[in-house]
XYZ file of C-alpha atoms in Angstrom:
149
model
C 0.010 11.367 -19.731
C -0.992 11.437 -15.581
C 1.225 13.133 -13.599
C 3.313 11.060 -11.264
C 3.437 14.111 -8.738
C -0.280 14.151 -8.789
C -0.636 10.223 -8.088
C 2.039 9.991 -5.462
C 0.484 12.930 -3.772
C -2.838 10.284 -4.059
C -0.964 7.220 -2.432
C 0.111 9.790 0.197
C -3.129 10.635 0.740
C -4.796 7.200 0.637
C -2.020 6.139 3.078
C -2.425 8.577 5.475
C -6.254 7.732 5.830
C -5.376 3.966 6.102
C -3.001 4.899 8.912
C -5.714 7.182 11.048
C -8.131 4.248 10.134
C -5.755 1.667 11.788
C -5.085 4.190 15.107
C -8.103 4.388 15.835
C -8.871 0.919 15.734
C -6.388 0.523 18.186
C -7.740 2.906 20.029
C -10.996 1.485 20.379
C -9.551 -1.744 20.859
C -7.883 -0.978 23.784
C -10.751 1.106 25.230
C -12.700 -1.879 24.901
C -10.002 -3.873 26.966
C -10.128 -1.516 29.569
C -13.629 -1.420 30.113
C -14.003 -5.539 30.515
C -15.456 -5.529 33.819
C -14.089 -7.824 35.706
C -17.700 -10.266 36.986
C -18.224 -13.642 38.857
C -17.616 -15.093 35.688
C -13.437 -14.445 35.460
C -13.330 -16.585 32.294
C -15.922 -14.200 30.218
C -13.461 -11.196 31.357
C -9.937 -12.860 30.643
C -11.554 -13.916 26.863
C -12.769 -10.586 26.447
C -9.572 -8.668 27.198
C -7.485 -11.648 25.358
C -9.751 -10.654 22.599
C -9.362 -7.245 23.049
C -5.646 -7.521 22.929
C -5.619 -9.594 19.721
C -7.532 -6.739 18.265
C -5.263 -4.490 19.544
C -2.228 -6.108 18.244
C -3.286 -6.851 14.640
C -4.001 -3.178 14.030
C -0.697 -2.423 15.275
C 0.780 -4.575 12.832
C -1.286 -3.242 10.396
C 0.052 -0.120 11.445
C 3.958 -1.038 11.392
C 3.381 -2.017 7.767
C 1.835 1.352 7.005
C 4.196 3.230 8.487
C 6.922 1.113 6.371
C 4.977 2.017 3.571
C 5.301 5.543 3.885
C 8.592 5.746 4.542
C 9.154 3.908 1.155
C 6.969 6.707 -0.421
C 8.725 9.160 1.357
C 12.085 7.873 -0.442
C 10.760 8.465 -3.575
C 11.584 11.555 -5.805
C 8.346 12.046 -7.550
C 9.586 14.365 -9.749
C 11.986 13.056 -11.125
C 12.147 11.617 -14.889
C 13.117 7.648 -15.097
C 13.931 5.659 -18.201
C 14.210 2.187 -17.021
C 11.350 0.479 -14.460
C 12.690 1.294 -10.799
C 11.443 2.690 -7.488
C 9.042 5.476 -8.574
C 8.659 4.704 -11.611
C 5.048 5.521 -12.872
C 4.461 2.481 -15.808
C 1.903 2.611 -18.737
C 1.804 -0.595 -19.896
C -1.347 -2.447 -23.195
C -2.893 -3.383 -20.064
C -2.907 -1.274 -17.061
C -0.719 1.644 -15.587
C 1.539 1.084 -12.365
C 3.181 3.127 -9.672
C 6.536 1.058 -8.732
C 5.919 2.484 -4.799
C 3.983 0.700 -2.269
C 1.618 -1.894 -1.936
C -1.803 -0.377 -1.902
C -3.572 -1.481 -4.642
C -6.064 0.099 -7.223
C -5.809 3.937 -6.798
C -8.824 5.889 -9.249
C -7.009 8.950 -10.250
C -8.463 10.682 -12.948
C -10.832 8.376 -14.199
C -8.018 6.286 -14.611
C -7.186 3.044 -12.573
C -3.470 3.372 -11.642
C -2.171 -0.240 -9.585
C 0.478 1.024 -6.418
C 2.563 -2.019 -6.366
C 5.449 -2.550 -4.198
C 8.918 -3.220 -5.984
C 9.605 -6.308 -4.123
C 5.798 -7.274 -5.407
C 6.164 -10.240 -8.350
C 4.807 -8.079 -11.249
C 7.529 -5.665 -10.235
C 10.405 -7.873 -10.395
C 9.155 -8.827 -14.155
C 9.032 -5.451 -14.946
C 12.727 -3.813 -13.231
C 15.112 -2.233 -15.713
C 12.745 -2.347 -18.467
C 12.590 0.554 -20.952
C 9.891 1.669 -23.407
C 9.626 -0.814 -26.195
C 10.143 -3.525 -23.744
C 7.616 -6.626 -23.051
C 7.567 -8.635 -20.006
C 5.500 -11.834 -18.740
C 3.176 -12.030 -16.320
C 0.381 -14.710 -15.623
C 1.730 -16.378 -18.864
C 0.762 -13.105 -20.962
C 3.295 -11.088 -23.265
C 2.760 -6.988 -22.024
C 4.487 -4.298 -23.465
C 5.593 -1.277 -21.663
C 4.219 2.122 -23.126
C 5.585 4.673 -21.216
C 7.956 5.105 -18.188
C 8.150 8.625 -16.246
């Protein structure tokens, strides 16, 4: 059985990198936005910084939901036992394994694929409350949950 210490410690770390990947992209986006040089042709500069900007602005979103992320992740006791599928929850199910956390997809721990879903996220819902024993429906297929920790 994987340790659910071990792979929310992994979606901390994976998070963490996606957040320093989208701070410096704002970085550089800005740089480039200040270094337009403003030249006879005013149009080429004003779509450059607009550009720029719009660069700027979707890795700050990017950010925001990061950040929102981690505070969900930071919510989470991950050493603590569950039962039933909730927030935290680390699920074994026939088909794959999930971490009821945040959104961040496929996470390789341990030569193991392990999905970090968010709780809100569909295959989450179908899943809430469930206990060991339990199946669930999801793309129009019966799964059966293995373990819950």
């Amino acid at each position: 059985m994987i340790a659910k210490s071990k792979v929310h410690s992994a979606c901390l770390e994976l998070l963490e990198k996606k957040i320093g990947i989208a701070k410096q992209g704002m970085e550089e986006a800005q740089a480039s936005a200040n270094n337009e040089t403003k030249s006879s042709a005013g149009d080429k500069y004003e779509t450059g910084r607009a550009m720029s900007q719009r660069e700027r602005d979707l890795h700050a979103r990017q950010l925001s939901e990061l950040m929102n992320m981690k505070k969900t992740l930071n919510t989470i006791a991950s050493t603590k036992t569950m039962n039933t599928v909730e927030l935290g929850a680390l699920v074994e199910t026939n088909t794959l394994s999930y971490y009821i956390s945040a959104g961040l997809g496929v996470i390789n721990f341990e030569k193991q694929q392990i999905m970090a879903i968010s709780a809100i996220s569909p295959i989450a819902q179908a899943m809430l409350g469930k206990k060991v024993g339990d199946t669930f429906e999801w793309m129009k297929k019966e799964n059966m949950i293995l373990s819950v920790s």
